[in-house]
Coordinates of C-alpha atoms and ligand atoms in Angstrom, one line a residue:
X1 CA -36.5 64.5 -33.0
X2 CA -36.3 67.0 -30.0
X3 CA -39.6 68.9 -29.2
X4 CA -39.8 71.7 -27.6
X5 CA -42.6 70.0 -24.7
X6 CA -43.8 70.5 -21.3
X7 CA -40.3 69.5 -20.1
X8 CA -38.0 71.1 -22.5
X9 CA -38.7 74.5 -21.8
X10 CA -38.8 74.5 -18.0
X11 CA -35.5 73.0 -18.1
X12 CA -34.0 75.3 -20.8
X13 CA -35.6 77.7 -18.9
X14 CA -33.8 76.9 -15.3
X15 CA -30.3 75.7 -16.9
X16 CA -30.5 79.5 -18.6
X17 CA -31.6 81.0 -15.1
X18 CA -28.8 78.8 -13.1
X19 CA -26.1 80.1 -15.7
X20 CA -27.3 83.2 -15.5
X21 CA -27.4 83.2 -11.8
X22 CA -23.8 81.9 -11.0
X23 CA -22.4 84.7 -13.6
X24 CA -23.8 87.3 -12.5
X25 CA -22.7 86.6 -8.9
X26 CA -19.0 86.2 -10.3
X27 CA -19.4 89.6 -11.4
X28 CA -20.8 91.1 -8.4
X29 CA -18.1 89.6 -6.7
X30 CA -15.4 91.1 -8.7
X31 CA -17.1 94.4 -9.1
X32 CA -17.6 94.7 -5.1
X33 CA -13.7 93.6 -4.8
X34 CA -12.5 96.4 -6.9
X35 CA -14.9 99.3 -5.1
X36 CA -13.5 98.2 -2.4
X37 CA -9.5 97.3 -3.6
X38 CA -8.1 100.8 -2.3
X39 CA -8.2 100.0 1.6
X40 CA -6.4 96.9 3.2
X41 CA -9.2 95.2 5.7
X42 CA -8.3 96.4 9.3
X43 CA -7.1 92.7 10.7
X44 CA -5.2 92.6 7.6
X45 CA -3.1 95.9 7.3
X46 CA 0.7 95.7 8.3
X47 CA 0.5 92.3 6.9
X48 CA -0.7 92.9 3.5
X49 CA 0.8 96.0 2.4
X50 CA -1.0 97.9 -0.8
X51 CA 0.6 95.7 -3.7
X52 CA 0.1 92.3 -2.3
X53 CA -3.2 93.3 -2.0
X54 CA -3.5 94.2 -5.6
X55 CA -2.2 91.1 -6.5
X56 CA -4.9 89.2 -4.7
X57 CA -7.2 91.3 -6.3
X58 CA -5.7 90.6 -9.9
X59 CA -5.5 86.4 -8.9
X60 CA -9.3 86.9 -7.8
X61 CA -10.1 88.6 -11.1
X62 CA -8.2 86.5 -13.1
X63 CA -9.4 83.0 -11.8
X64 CA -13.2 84.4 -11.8
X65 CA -13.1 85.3 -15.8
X66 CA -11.2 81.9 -16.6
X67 CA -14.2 80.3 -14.3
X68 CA -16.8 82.0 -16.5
X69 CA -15.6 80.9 -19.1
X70 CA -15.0 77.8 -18.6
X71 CA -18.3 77.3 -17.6
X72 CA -19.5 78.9 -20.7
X73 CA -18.6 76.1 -22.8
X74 CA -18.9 73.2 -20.4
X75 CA -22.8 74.1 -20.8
X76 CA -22.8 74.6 -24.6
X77 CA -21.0 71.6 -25.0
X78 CA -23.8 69.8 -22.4
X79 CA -26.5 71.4 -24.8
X80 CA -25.2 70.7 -27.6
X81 CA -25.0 67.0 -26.7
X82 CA -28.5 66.9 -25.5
X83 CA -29.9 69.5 -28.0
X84 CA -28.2 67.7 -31.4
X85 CA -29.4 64.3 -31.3
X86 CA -26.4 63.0 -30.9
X87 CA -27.0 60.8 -28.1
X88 CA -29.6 58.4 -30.0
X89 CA -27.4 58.4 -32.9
X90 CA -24.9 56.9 -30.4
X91 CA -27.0 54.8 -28.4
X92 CA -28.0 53.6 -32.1
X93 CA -24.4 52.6 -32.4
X94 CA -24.2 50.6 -29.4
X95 CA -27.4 49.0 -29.7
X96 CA -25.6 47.6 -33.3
X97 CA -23.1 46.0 -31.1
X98 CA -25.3 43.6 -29.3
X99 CA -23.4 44.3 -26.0
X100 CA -26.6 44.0 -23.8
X101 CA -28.1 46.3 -21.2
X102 CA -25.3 46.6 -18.7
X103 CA -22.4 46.4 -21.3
X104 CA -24.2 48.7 -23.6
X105 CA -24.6 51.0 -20.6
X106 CA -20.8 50.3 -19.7
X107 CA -19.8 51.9 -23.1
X108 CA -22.4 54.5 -23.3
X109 CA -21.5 56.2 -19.8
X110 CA -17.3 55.2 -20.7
X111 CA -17.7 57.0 -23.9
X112 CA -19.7 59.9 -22.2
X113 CA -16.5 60.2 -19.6
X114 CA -13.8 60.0 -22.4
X115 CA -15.0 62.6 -24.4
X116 CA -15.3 65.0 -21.4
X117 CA -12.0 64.3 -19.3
X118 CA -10.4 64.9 -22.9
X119 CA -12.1 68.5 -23.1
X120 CA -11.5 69.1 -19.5
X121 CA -7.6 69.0 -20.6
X122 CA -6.8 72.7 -22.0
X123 CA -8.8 73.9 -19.4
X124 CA -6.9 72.3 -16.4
X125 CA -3.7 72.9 -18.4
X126 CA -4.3 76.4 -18.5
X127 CA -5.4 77.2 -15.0
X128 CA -2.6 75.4 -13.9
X129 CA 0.6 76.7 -16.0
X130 CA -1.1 80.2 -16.6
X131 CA -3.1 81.4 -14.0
X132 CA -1.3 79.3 -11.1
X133 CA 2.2 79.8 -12.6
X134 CA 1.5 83.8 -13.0
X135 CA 0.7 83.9 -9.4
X136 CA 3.9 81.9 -8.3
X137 CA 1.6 79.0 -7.2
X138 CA 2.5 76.6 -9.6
X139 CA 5.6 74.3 -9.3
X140 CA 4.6 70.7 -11.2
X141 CA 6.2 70.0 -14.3
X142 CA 3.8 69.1 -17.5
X143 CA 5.2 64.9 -16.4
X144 CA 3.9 65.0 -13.4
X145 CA 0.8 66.9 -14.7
X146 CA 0.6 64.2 -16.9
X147 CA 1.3 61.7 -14.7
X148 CA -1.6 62.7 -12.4
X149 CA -4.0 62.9 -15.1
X150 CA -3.1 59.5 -16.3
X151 CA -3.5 57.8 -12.5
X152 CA -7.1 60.2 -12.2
X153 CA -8.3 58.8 -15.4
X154 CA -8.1 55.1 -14.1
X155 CA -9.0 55.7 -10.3
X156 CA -12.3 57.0 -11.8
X157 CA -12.5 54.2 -14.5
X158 CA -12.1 51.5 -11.8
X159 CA -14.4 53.6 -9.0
X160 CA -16.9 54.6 -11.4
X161 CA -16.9 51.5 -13.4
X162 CA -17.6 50.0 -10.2
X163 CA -20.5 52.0 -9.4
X164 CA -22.1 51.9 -12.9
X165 CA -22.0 48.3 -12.8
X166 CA -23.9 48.1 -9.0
X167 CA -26.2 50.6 -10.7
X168 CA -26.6 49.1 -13.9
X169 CA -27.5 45.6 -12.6
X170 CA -29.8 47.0 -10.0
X171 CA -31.5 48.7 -12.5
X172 CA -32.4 45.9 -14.7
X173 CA -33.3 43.1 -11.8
X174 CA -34.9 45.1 -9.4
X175 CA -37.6 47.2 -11.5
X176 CA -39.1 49.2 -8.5
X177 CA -36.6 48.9 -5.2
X178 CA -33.2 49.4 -7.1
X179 CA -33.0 52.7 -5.5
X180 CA -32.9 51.4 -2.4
X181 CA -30.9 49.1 -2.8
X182 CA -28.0 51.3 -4.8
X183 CA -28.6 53.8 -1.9
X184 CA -27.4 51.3 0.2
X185 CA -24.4 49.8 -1.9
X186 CA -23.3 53.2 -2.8
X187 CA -23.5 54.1 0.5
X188 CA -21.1 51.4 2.1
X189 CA -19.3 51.6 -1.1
X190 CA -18.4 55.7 -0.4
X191 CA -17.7 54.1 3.2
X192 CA -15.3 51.7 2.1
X193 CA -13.3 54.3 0.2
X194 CA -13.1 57.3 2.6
X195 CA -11.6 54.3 5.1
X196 CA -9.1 53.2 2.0
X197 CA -8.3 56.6 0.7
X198 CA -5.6 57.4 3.1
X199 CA -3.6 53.8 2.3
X200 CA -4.5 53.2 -0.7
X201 CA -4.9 56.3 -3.1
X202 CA -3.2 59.2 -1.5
X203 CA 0.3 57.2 -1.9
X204 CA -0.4 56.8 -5.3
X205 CA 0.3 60.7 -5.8
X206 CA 2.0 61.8 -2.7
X207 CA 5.0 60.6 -0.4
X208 CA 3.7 60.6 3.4
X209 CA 6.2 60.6 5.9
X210 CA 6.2 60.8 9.5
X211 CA 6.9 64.4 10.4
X212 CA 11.0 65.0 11.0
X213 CA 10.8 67.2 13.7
X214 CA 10.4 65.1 16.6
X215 CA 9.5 67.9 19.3
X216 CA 6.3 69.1 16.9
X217 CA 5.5 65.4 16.3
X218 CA 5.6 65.5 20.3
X219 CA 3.6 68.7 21.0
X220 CA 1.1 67.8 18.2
X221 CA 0.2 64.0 20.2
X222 CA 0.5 66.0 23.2
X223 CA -2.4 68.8 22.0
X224 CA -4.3 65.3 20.5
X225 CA -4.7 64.2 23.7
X226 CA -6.1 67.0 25.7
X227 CA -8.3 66.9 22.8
X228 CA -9.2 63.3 23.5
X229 CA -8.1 62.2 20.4
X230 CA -6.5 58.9 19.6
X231 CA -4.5 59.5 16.3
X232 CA -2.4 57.0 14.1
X233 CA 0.3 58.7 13.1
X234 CA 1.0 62.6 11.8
X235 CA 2.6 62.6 8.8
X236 CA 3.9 65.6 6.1
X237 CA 3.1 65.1 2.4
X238 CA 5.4 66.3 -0.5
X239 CA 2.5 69.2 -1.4
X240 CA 5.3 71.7 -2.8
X241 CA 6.5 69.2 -5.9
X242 CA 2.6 70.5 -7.2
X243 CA 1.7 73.8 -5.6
X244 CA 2.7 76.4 -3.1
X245 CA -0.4 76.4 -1.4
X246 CA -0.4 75.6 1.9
X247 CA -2.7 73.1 4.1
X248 CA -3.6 70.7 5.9
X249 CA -5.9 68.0 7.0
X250 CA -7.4 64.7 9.0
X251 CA -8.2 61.6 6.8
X252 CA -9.3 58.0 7.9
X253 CA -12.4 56.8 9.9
X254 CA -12.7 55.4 13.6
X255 CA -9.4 54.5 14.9
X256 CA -7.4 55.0 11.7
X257 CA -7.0 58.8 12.1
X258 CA -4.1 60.0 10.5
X259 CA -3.3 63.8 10.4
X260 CA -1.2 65.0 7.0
X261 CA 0.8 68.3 6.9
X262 CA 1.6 69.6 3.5
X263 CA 5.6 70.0 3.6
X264 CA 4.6 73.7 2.4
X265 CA 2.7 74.7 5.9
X266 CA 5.6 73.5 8.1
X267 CA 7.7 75.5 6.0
X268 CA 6.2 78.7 6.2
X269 CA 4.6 78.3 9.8
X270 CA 5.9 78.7 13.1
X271 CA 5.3 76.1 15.7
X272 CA 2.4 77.5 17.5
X273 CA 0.3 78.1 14.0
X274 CA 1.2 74.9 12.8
X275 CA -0.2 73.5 16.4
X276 CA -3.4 76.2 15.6
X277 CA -4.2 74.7 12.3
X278 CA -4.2 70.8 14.0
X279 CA -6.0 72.4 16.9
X280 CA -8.9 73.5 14.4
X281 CA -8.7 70.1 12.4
X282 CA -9.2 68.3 16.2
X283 CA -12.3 70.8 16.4
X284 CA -13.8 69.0 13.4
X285 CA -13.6 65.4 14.5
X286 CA -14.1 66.3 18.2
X287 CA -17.8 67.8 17.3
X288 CA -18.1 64.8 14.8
X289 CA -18.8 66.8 11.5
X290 CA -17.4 64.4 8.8
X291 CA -20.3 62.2 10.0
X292 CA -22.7 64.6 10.4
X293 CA -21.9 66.1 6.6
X294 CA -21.7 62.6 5.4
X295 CA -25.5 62.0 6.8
X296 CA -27.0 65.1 5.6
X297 CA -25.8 63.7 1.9
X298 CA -26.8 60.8 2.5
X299 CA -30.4 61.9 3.3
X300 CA -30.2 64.0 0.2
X301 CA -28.5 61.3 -2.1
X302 CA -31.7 58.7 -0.6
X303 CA -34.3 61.7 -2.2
X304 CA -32.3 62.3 -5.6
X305 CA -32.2 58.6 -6.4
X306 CA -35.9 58.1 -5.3
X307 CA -36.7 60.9 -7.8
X308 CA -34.3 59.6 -10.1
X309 CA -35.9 56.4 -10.4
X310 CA -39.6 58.2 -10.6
X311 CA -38.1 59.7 -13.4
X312 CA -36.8 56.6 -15.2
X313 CA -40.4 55.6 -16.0
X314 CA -41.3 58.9 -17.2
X315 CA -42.0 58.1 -21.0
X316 CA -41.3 62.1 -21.7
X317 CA -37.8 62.3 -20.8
X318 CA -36.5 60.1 -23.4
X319 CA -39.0 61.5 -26.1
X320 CA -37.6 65.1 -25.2
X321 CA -34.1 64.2 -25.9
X322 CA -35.0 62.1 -29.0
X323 CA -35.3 58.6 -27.8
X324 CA -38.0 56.5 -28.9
X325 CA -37.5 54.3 -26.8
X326 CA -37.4 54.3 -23.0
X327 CA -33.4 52.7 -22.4
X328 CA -32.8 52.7 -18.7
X329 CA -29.6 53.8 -18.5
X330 CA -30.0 56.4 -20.9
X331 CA -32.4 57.5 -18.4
X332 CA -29.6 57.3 -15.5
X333 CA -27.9 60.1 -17.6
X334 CA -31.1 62.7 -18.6
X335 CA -32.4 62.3 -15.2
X336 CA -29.5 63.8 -13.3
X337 CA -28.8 66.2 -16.2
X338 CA -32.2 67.3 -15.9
X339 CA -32.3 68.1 -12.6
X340 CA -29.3 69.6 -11.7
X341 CA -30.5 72.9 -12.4
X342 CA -32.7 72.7 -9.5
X343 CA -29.7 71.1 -7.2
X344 CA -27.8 73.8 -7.7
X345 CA -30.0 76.7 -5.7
X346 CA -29.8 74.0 -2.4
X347 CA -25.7 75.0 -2.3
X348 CA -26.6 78.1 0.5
X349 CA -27.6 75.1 2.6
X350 CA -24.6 73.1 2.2
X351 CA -22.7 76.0 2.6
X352 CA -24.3 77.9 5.5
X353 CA -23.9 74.0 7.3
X354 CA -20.1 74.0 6.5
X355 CA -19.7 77.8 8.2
X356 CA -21.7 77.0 11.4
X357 CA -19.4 74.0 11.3
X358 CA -16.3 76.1 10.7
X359 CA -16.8 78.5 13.6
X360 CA -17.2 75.4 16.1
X361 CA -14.0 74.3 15.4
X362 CA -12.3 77.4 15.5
X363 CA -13.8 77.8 19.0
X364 CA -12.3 74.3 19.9
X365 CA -9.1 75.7 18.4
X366 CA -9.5 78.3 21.1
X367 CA -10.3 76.4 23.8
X368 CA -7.7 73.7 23.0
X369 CA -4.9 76.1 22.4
X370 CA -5.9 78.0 25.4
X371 CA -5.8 81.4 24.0
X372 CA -7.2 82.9 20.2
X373 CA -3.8 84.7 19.3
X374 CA -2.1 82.0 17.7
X375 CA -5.3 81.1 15.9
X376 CA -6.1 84.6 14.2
X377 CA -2.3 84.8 13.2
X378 CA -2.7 81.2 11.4
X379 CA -5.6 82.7 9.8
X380 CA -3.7 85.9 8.5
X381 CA -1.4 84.3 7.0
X382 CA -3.0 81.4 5.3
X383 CA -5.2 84.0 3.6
X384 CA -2.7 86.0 2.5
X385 CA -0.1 83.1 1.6
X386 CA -2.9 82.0 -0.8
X387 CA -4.1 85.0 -1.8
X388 CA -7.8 84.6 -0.6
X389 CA -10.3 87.3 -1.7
X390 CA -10.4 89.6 1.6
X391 CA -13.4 91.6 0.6
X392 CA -15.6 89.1 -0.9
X393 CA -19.3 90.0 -1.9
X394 CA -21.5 89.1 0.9
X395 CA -24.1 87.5 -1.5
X396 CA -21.6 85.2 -3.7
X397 CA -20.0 84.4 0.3
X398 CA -23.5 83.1 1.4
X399 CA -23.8 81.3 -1.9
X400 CA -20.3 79.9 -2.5
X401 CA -18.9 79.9 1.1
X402 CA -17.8 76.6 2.8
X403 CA -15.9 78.9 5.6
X404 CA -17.1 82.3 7.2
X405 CA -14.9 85.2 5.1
X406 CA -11.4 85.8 6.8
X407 CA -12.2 88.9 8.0
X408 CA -15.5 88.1 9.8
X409 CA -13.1 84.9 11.4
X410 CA -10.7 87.1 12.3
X411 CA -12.8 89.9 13.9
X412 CA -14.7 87.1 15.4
X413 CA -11.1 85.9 16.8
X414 CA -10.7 89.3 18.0
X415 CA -13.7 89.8 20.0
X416 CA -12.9 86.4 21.9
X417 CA -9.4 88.0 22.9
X418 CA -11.3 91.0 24.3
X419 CA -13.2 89.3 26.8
X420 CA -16.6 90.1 24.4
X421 CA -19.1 88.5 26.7
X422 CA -21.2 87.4 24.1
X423 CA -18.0 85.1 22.6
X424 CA -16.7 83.9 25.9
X425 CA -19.9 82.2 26.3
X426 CA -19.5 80.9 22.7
X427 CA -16.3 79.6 23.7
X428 CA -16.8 77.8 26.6
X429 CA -19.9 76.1 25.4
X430 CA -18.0 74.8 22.1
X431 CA -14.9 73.4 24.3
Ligands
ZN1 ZN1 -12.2 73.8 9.1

């Protein structure tokens, strides 16, 4: 059965050091928030007066503990699985069914998914019509809830069946290049669907519309173009049937760019924010940083499945887990599992990326909007709108962070306005 092996005990080792790790930062995230919950940030005060700022505090505190312990039992139940034998009893099940390597692998990974959407249920439930709905957030009904879950369940069961099966057939013709070769796939694949997302799968849970008020829909081509940006279309999305949290973003590739406005940021945003927020968004695509993100992963994703399929020869990661045979696709599963311990300490660098990234666009925002005012005010009231931690550890912000901290935007915002030599030279070299 399981033995405790040269591989078992690094890796019960690491997956108790990576859950260790990511609690313990929760904590010292929370505890630095309420040392420091009796004074409103400067760049904040007059805007968040002393109880809005407790309630962020409380929405923070709140989300963190449910987080923890969520996580808590999403790993017990993932040790469990791996720890209890359960898996070759199963695999012994399917084997009885004489469905064959790829279908066998089909129902193993299905079942897998099943049994892990279903205990994903109270949890989402519970963040959404508790936590959410305490904080006024939440306006979906449990239909639509419902609804959404249903369509998510079989977008994933047609995209993931689809990449099982590329995977699973790879795997069994192609003995020593089938990494390469799913790299690729996958790749064009992940191409295919961020170009088909916007017409394709967004409708399915959102009405777009092209935005009613003419004279933005003007003002926002208008501020596209001095951007040099062609654009398709800018449309508003029915956010507010789910959420009150406001946003918005740019979807499509190449010439397809669409921009979307959650219905929730026109409504609580005067003109020039809303322009602000676009301006920033035209920051991203003007420096090319979907492309540039999408590279880096793919770099990454190119070394994880080269180690993944070192790892499917590896005669010791089916015995750890009980196996006694070596079964491929089993091996598709442990492998990941297995290593994402170790992913997870890479997330600074993903992160620190995405806030270098950040700060470019919101000098293009600058630069495009001619002046950082409007910008800093969007930013003020985003944050407070959806209640963003203002005082954030700096540790868990380096960590977690795919945007600087409001504050350090803001101040940096601020410096910009007072001629801070430093960030005029920023700013003109990021236009
Ligand atoms: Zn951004």
């Amino acid at each position: 059965m399981i033995q405790l092996n040269r591989l078992l005990i690094p890796f019960l080792f690491f997956f108790a050091f990576r859950l260790a790790f990511q609690i313990a930062l929760d904590l010292l995230n929370i505890s630095f928030l309420r040392r420091h919950s009796h004074t409103v940030p400067r760049p904040f005060q007059g805007v968040v007066d002393g109880e809005k700022f407790s309630e962020i505090a409380s929405y923070t505190q709140d989300s963190t503990r449910f987080g923890i312990l969520a996580r808590l039992f999403d790993q017990a139940v993932l040790l469990a699985i791996l720890l209890t034998g359960v898996l070759p009893w199963l695999v012994d099940r399917i084997n009885g069914w004489d469905a064959g390597f790829i279908g066998g692998g089909l129902i193993f990974f299905a079942i897998l998914a099943i049994f892990s959407s279903l205990l994903d249920i109270p949890f989402d439930l519970y963040s959404t019509f508790v936590i959410e709905q305490r904080y006024g957030f939440n306006t979906r009904t449990i239909g639509l809830w419902f609804s959404d879950w249903a369509k998510g369940m079989l977008i994933s069961a047609i995209l993931g069946g689809i990449v099982l099966v590329v995977l699973l057939v790879l795997v069994s013709y192609f003995e020593a290049t089938w990494w390469i070769l799913a790299w690729v796939i996958i790749s064009i694949f992940e191409l295919v669907i961020l170009w088909l997302y916007p017409v394709l799968i967004a409708p399915l849970f959102n009405r777009f519309e092209p935005i009613a008020d003419k004279e933005l829909a003007q003002r926002i081509t208008s501020l596209m173009e001095r951007a040099g940006l062609a654009v398709k279309g800018v449309f508003q999305m029915d956010a507010g049937k789910r959420s009150k949290h406001t946003n918005a973003y740019f979807t499509g590739l190449g010439k397809s760019k669409r921009i979307v406005l959650f219905d929730t940021l026109l409504a609580s945003h005067p003109e020039q924010e809303i322009l602000s927020v676009l301006a920033h968004e035209a920051g991203h695509w003007k420096r090319k940083h979907v492309i540039k993100q999408l590279i880096v992963l793919e770099a990454f994703s190119f070394a994880g499945l080269f180690i993944i399929s070192v790892m499917l020869d590896w005669e010791l990661l089916y015995r750890t887990f009980g196996f006694d045979e070596q079964i491929r696709y089993v091996g598709l599963l442990l492998a990941p599992v297995v290593l994402s311990p170790l992913i997870y300490f890479l997330r600074p660098l993903g992160s620190a990326l995405s806030r270098k990234y950040e700060k470019e666009a919101d000098d293009m925002a600058v630069s495009l909007m001619g002046t950082p005012e409007p910008v800093r005010d969007t930013l003020i009231r985003i944050s407070a709108d959806n209640l963003a931690n203002l005082v954030p550890h700096p540790i868990y912000a380096w960590f977690n962070y795919s945007h600087p901290p409001p504050v350090e935007r803001i101040e940096r915002l601020e410096a910009m306005r007072e001629g801070d030599p430093r960030n005029v030279r920023e700013q003109v070299s990021g236009s």
